[in-house]
Coordinates of C-alpha atoms and ligand atoms in Angstrom, one line a residue:
X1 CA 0.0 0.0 0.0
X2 CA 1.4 3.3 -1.3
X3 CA 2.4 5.5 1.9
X4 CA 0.5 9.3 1.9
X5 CA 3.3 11.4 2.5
X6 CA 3.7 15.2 4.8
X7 CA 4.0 17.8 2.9
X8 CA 7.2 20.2 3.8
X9 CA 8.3 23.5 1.7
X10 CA 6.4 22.2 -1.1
X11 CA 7.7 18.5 -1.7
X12 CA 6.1 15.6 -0.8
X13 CA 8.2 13.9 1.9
X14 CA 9.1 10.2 2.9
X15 CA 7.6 8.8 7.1
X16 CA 10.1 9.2 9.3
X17 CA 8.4 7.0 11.5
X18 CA 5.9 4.0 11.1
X19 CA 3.4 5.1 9.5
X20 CA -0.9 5.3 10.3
X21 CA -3.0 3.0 9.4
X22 CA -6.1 4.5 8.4
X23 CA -8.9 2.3 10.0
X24 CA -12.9 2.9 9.5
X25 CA -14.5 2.9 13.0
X26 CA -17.7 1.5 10.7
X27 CA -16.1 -1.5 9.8
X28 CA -12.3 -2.4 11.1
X29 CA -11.6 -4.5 8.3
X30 CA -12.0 -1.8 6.0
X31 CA -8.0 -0.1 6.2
X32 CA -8.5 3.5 4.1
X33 CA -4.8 4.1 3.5
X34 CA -1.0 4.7 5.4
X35 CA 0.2 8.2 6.3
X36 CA 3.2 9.5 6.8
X37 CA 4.7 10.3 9.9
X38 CA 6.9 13.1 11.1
X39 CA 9.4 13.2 13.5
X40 CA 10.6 15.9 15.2
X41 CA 13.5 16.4 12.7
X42 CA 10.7 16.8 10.2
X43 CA 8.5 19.3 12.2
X44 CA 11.8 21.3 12.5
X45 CA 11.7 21.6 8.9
X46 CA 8.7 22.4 8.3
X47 CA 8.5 25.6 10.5
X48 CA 11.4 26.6 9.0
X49 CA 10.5 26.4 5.6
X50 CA 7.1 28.2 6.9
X51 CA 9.5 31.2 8.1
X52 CA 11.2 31.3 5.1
X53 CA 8.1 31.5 2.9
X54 CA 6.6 34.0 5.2
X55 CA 8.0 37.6 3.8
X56 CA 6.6 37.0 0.5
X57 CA 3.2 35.7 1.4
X58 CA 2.8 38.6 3.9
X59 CA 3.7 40.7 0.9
X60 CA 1.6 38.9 -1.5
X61 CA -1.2 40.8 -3.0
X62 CA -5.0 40.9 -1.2
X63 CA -6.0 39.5 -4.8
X64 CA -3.1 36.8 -4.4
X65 CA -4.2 35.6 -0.8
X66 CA -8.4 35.8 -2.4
X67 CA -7.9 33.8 -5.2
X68 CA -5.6 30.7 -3.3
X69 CA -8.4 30.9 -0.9
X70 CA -11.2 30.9 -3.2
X71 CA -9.7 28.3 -5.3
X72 CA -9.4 25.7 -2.3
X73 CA -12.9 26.5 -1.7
X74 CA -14.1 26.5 -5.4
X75 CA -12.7 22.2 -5.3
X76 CA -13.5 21.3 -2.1
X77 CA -17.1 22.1 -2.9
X78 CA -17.0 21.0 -6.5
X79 CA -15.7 17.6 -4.7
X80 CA -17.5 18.0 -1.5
X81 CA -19.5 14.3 -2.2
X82 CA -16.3 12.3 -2.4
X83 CA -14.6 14.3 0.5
X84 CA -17.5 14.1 2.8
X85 CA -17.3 10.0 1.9
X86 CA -13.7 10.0 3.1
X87 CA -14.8 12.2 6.0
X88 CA -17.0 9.9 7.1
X89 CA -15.7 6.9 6.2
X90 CA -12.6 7.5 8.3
X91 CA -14.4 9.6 11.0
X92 CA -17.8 7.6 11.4
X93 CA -20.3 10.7 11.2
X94 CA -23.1 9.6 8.9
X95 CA -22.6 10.7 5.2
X96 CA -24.8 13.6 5.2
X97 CA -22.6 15.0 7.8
X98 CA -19.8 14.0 6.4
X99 CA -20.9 15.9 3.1
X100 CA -22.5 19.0 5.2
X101 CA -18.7 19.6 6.9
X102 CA -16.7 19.2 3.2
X103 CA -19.1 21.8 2.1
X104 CA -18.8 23.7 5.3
X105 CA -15.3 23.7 5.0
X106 CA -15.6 25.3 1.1
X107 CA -18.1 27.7 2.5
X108 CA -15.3 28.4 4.9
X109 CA -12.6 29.2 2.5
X110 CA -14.6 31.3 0.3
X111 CA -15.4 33.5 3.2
X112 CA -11.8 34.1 4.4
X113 CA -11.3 35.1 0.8
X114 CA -13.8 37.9 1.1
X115 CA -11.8 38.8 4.2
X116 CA -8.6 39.0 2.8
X117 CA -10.1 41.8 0.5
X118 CA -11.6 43.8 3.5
X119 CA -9.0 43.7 5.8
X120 CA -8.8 47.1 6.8
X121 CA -7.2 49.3 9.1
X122 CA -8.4 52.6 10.8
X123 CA -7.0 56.2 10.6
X124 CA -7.5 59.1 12.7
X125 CA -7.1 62.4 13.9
X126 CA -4.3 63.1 16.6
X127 CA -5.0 65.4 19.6
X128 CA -1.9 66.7 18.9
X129 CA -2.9 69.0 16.3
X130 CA -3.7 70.2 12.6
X131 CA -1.3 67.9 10.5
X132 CA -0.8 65.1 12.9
X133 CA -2.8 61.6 12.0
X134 CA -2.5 57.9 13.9
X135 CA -2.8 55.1 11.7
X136 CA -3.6 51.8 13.3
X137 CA -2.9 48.9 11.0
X138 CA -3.1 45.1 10.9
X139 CA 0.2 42.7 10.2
X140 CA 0.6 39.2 10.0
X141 CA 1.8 37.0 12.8
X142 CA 4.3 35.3 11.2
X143 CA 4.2 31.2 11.5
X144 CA 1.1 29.4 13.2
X145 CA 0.9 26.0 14.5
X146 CA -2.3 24.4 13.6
X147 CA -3.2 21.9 15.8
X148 CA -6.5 20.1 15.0
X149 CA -8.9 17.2 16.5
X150 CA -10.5 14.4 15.1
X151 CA -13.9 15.3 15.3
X152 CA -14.3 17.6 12.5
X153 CA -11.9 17.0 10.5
X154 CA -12.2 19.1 7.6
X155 CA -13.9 22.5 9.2
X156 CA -11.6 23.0 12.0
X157 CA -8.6 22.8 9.8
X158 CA -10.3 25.1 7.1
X159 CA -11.4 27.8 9.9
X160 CA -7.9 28.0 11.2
X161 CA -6.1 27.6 7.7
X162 CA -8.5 29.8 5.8
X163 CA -8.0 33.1 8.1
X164 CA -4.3 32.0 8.8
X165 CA -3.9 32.4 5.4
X166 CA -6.1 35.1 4.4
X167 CA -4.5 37.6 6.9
X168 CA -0.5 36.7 5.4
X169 CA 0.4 34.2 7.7
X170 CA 2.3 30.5 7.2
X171 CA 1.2 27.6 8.4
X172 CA 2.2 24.2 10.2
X173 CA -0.6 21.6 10.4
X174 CA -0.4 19.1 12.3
X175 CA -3.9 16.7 12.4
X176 CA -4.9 14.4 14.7
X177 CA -3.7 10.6 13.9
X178 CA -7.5 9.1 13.9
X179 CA -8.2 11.2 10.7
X180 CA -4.8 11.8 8.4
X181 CA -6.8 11.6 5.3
X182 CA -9.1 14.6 5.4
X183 CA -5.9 16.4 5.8
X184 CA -3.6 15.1 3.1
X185 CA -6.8 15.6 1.0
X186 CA -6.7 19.4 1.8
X187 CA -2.6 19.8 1.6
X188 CA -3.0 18.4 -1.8
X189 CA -6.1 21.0 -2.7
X190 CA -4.2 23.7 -1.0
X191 CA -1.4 22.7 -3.7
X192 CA -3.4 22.3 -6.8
X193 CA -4.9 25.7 -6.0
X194 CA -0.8 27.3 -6.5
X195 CA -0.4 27.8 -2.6
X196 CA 3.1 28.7 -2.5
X197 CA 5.6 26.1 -1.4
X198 CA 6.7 26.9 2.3
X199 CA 3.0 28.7 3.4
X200 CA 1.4 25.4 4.2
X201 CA 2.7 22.5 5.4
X202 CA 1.5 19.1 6.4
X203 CA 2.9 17.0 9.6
X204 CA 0.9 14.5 10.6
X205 CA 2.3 12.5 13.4
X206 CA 2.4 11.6 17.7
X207 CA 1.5 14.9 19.6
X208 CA 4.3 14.2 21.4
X209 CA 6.9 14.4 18.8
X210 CA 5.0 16.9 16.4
X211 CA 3.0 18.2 18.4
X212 CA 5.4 19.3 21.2
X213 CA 7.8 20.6 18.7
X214 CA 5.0 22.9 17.4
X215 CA 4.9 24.0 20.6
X216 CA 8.2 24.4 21.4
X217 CA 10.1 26.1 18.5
X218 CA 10.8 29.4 18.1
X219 CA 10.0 29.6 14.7
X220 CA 6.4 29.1 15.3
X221 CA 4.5 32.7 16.7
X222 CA 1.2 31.3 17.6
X223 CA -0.6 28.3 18.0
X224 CA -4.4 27.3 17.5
X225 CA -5.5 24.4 18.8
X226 CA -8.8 22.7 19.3
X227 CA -8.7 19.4 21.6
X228 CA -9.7 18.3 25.0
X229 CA -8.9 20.5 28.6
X230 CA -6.2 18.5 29.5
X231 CA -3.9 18.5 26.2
X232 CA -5.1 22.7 26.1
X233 CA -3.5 23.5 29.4
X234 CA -0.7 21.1 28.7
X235 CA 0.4 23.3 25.6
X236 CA -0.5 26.4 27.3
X237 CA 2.2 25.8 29.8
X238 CA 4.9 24.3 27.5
X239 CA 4.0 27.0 25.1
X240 CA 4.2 30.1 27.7
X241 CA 8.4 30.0 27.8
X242 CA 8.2 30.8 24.2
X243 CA 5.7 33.9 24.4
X244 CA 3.3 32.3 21.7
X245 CA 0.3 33.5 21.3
X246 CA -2.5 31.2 21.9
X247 CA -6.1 30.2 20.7
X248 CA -7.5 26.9 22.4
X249 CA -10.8 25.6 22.1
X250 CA -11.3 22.8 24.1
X251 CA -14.4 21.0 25.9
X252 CA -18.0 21.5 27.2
X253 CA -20.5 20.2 29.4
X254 CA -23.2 21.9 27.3
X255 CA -26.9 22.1 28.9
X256 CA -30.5 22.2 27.3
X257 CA -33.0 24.1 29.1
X258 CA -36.7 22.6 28.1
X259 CA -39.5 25.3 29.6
X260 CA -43.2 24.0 30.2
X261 CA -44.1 26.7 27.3
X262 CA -41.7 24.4 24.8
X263 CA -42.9 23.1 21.2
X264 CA -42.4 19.6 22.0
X265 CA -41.3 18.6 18.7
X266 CA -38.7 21.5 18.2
X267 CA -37.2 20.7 22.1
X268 CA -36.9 16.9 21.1
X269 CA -35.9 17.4 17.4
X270 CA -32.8 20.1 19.4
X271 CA -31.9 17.5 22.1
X272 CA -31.9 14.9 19.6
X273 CA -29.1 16.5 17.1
X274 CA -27.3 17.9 20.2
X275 CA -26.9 15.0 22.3
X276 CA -26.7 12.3 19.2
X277 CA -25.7 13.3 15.9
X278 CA -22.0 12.9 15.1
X279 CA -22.3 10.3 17.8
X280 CA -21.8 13.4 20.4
X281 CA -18.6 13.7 19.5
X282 CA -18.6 17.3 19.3
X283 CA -17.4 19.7 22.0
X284 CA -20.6 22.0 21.4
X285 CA -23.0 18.5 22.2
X286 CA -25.9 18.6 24.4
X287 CA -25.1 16.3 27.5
X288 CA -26.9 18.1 30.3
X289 CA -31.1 18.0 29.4
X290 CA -32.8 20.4 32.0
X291 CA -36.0 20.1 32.0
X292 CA -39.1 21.8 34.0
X293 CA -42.4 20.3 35.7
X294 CA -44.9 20.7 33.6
X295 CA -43.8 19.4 30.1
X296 CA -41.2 16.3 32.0
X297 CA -43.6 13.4 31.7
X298 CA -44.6 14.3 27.6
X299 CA -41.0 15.5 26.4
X300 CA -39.4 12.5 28.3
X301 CA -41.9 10.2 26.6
X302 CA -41.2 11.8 23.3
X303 CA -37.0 12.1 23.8
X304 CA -37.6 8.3 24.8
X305 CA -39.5 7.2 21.3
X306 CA -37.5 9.9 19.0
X307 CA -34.0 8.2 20.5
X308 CA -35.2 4.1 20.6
X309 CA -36.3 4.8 16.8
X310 CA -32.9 6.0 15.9
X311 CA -30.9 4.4 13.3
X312 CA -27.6 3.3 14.4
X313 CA -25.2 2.0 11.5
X314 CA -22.2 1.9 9.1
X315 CA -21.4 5.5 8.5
X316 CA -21.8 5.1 4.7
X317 CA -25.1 3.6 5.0
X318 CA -27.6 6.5 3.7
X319 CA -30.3 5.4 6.3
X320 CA -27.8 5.5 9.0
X321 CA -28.7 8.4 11.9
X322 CA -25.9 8.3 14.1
X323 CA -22.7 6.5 13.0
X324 CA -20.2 4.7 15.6
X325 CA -17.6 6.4 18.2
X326 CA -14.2 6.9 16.4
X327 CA -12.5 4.6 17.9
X328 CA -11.7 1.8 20.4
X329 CA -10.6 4.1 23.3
X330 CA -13.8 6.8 22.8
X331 CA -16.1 3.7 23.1
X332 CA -14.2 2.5 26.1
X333 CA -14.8 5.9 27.3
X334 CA -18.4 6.0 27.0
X335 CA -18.8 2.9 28.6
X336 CA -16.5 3.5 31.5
X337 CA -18.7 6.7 32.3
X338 CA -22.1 5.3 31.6
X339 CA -20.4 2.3 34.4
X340 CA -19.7 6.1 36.6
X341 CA -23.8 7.3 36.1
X342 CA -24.6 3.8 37.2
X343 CA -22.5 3.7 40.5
X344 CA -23.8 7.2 41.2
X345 CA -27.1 6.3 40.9
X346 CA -28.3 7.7 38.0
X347 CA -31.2 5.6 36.2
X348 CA -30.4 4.3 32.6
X349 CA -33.3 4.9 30.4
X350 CA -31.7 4.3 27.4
X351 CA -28.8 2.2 25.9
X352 CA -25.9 2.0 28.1
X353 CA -24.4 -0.8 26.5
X354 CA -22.3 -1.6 22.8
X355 CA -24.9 -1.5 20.1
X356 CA -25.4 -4.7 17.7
X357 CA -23.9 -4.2 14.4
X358 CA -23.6 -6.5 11.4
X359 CA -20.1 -5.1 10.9
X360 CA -17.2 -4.8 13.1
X361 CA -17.0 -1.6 14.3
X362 CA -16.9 0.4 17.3
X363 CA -20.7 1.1 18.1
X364 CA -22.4 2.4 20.9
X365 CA -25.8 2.7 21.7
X366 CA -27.8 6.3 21.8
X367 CA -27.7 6.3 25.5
X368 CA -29.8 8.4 28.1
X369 CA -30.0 9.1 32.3
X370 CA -32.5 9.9 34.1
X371 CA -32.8 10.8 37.6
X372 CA -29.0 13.0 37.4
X373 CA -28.0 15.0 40.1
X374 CA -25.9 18.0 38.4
X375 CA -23.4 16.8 41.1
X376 CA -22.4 14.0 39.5
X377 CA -19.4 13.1 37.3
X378 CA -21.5 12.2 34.2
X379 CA -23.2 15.8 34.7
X380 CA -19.9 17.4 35.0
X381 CA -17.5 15.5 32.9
X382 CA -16.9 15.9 29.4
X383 CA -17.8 12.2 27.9
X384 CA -17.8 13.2 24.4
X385 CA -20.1 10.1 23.3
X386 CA -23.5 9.9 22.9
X387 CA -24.8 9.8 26.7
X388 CA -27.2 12.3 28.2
X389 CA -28.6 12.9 31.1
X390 CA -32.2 14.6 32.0
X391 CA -32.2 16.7 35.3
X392 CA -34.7 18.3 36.6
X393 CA -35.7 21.9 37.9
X394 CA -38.5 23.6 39.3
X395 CA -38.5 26.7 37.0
X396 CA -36.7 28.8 34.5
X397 CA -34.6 30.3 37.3
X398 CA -33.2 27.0 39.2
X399 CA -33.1 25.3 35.2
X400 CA -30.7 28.2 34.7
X401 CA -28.3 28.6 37.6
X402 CA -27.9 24.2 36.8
X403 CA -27.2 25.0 33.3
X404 CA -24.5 27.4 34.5
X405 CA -22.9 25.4 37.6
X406 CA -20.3 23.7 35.3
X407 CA -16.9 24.5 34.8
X408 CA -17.6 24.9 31.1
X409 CA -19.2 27.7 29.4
X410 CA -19.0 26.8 25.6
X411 CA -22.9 26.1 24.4
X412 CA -26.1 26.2 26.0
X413 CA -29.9 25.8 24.6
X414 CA -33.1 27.0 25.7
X415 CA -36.6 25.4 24.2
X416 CA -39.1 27.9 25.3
X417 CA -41.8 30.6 23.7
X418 CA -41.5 33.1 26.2
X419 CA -39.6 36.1 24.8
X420 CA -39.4 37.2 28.5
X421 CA -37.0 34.0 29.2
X422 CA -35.3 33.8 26.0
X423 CA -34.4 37.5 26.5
X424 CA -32.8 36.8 30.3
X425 CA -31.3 33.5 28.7
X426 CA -29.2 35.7 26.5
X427 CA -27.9 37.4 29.2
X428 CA -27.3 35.4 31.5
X429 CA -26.3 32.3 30.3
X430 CA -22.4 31.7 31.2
X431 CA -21.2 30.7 27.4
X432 CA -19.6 31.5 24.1
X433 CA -22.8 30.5 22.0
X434 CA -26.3 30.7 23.3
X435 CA -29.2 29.1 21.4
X436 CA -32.7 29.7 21.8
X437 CA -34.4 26.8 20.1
X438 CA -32.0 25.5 18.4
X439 CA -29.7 22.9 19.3
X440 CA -26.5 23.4 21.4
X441 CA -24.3 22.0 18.3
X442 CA -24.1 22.9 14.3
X443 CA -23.0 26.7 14.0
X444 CA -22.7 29.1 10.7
X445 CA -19.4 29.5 9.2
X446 CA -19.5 33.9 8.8
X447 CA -19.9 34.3 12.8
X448 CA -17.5 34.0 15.9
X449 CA -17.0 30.6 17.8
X450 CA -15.5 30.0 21.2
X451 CA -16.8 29.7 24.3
X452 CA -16.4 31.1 28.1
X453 CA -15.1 29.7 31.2
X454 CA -12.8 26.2 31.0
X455 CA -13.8 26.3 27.3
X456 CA -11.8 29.0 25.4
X457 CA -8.7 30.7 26.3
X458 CA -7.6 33.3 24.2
X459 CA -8.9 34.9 20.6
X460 CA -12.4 33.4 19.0
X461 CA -12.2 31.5 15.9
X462 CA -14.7 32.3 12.6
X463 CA -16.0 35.5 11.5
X464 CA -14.4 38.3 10.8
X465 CA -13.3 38.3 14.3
X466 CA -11.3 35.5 13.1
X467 CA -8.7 38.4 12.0
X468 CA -7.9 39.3 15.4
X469 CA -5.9 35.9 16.5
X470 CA -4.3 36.4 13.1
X471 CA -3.0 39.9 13.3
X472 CA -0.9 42.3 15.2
X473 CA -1.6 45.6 15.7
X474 CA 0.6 48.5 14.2
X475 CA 0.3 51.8 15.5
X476 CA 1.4 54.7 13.2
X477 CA 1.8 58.5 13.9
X478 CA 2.5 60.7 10.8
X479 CA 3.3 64.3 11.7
X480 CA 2.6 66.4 8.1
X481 CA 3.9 69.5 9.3
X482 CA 7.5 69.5 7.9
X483 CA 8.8 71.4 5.4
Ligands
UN1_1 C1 -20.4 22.6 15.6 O1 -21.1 22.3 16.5 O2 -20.9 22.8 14.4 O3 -14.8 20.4 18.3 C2 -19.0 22.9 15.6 C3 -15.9 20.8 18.3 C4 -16.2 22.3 18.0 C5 -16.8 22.5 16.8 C6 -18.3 22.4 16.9 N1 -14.9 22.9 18.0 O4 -16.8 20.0 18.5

């Protein structure tokens, strides 16, 4: 089997290391290709041929850094079928998914190229007088370490790369191991779309080789990173010594809030995508359902039905609903936690167990608690499979303070048709993203993302605010008055 190789100052480079085999968490049998790996030796390279390619992207032209960008999103979405097959078939979200996030990630890329046309700066007055004007001005970084997760693995590369990019930086991506293929799929867009050799390179490998040499170098300036807690504050520290700057998006713990004055259909329909689609593998899932006295009995009913009739299968299978975890250890995972709700004496409602699967793969059942104190590890853990638990609260104002007694703050959801609610919902909830029925995951590609609390540290990703992780400020005073 022909090796995929890392991509370093525009050449396709040999594994240093053995290298990944590509398995489908749908069907184990099923081996999607080898990647490359990098060692540190590698990584070294790579940042510096990122450092030497960065004067002349920084300099390229705003009609340059557009049409790269809008050329890798032009094929990603003119191929967005066949990459949202690999997506899922390496990943496990169902098809549709996988085929929503490739064109998400095009979407993505055509946006940043719009930005790299409107980056502006701002220029005023000076109190100092007639002839005096301040200029303050946007610059590059210099080189970013991109640091991505499995979980979406071709949007979270694209809305770091795209804005990296866009504003005149370099980059060195480094994906994680469970999903190497989305990302040689983009290095190799990114260089059939002319992106100069040197401004993007591709390092997959261990994140304790690559990864901690990202983190280390000099040569890199900044690092983005989306992952769990513990591997955040892990580079945050090792990263410190080196004065990067930093942008880490890492867990939740995200509630639902379900009001008496609900629409059933649209609170179940919003718990249902948040808690099980992409297997609740996402960081923005629902896992904590709050819900009040008077709708409990007919929206637990409902959940109940919606969530037994759920079709659990082979990630390519169009009928399939929610596809399998990604992997031996996430399954373990689950199960190890729904084993913690059970010894804390939560009631299992719902699943708690492997689900049957003609193929061999790593499936878990859509799983539900009832009967969760928000005390609980399983309430305030990050499980990051597809278990939730119900809780209950008298009204609006003790479903509120549960929702926000968690050391997360990334995403939370209210189901409710009080405007009255809705509007102190928006105030008060303790998060990045608040979502007024809607569920707590899927978010648009043109707006900010991040969260509050243990869930972001530093700059939000997306949007135009996107340009403020990616820039320095330059201030510039220019006194006229010479002769
Ligand atoms: C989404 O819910 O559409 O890792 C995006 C994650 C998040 C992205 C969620 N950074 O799950």
């Amino acid at each position: 089997m022909a090796v995929h190789k890392n991509l370093i100052d525009g050449e396709w480079v040999e594994s240093a290391g053995a290298p990944i085999r590509n398995v489908n968490p749908s069907d184990v049998t099923d081996v999607i290709g080898e990647y490359a790996t990098a060692d540190r030796a590698q990584a070294l390279r790579a940042i510096e041929a990122a450092r030497a390619a960065f004067p002349r992207w920084a300099g390229a032209s705003i009609q340059q850094r557009f049409d790269l960008l809008d050329g890798v999103g032009t094929r990603i979405l003119a191929r967005a079928a066949e990459l949202g097959r690999l997506l899922s078939r390496e990943e496990g979200k169902t098809l549709r998914e996988g085929i929503a996030e490739a064109t998400r990630a095009g979407q993505i890329f055509k946006f940043h190229a719009g930005q790299a046309l409107r980056a502006a700066g701002e220029l005023l007055d000076s109190p100092r007088g007639a002839g005096w004007s301040v200029q303050v001005q946007r610059e590059p970084i210099g080189v970013i370490g991109v640091i991505t997760p499995w979980n979406f693995p071709l949007a979270i590369p694209a809305w770091k790369i795209a804005p990296a990019l866009a504003y005149g930086n370099c980059v060195v991506f480094k994906p994680a191991s469970l999903v190497p293929g989305c990302a040689h799929a983009l290095a190799e867009i990114l260089v059939e779309a002319g992106c100069p050799r040197g401004v993007v390179n591709l390092v997959m490998g261990g994140g304790g080789s690559v990864g901690d040499t990202l983190v280390t170098a000099p040569g890199v300036d900044a690092l983005s990173f989306t992952g769990s807690v513990e591997t955040g504050r892990a580079i945050a520290a090792r990263a410190i010594g080196g004065m990067k700057r930093l942008q880490l998006e890492m867990g939740g713990k995200n509630p639902l809030i379900v009001l008496d004055d609900a629409d059933l259909d649209n609170a179940v329909e919003c718990a249902i995508q948040g808690a099980f689609y992409s297997t609740g593998q996402r960081c923005t899932a629902t896992s904590r359902i709050i819900v009040t006295p008077g709708i409990h009995a007919r929206f637990r009913e409902a959940l109940l039905a919606r969530a037994r009739a759920l079709v659990v299968g082979d990630a390519l299978d169009e009928r399939t609903e929610m596809g399998p975890a990604v992997d031996a250890g996430q399954l373990q995972t689950d199960l190890d936690y729904i084993a913690v709700g059970l010894k804390e004496g939560a009631r299992l409602v719902l699943g708690g167990a492997r689900h049957p699967a003609p193929r061999e793969g790593f499936y878990i059942a859509p799983t539900i608690f009832e009967d969760v104190d928000n005390g609980m590890r399983i309430a305030r853990e990050e499980i990051f499979g597809p278990v939730v638990s119900l809780l209950r609260a008298r009204d609006y104002e003790e479903a509120l303070a549960i929702a926000n007694d968690t050391p997360f703050g990334l995403s939370a959801g209210l189901c409710t048709r009080s405007l009255k609610h809705a509007d102190h919902f928006r105030r008060h909830a303790q998060v990045g993203l608040a979502m007024i029925n809607a569920p707590t995951a899927g978010v648009d590609y043109h707006v900010p993302f991040g969260g509050a609390k243990a869930s972001s540290y530093g700059w939000r990703e997306q949007g135009p605010q996107a340009m403020e992780f990616y820039t320095r400020i330059k201030t510039i005073y220019t006194n006229a008055n010479v002769r």
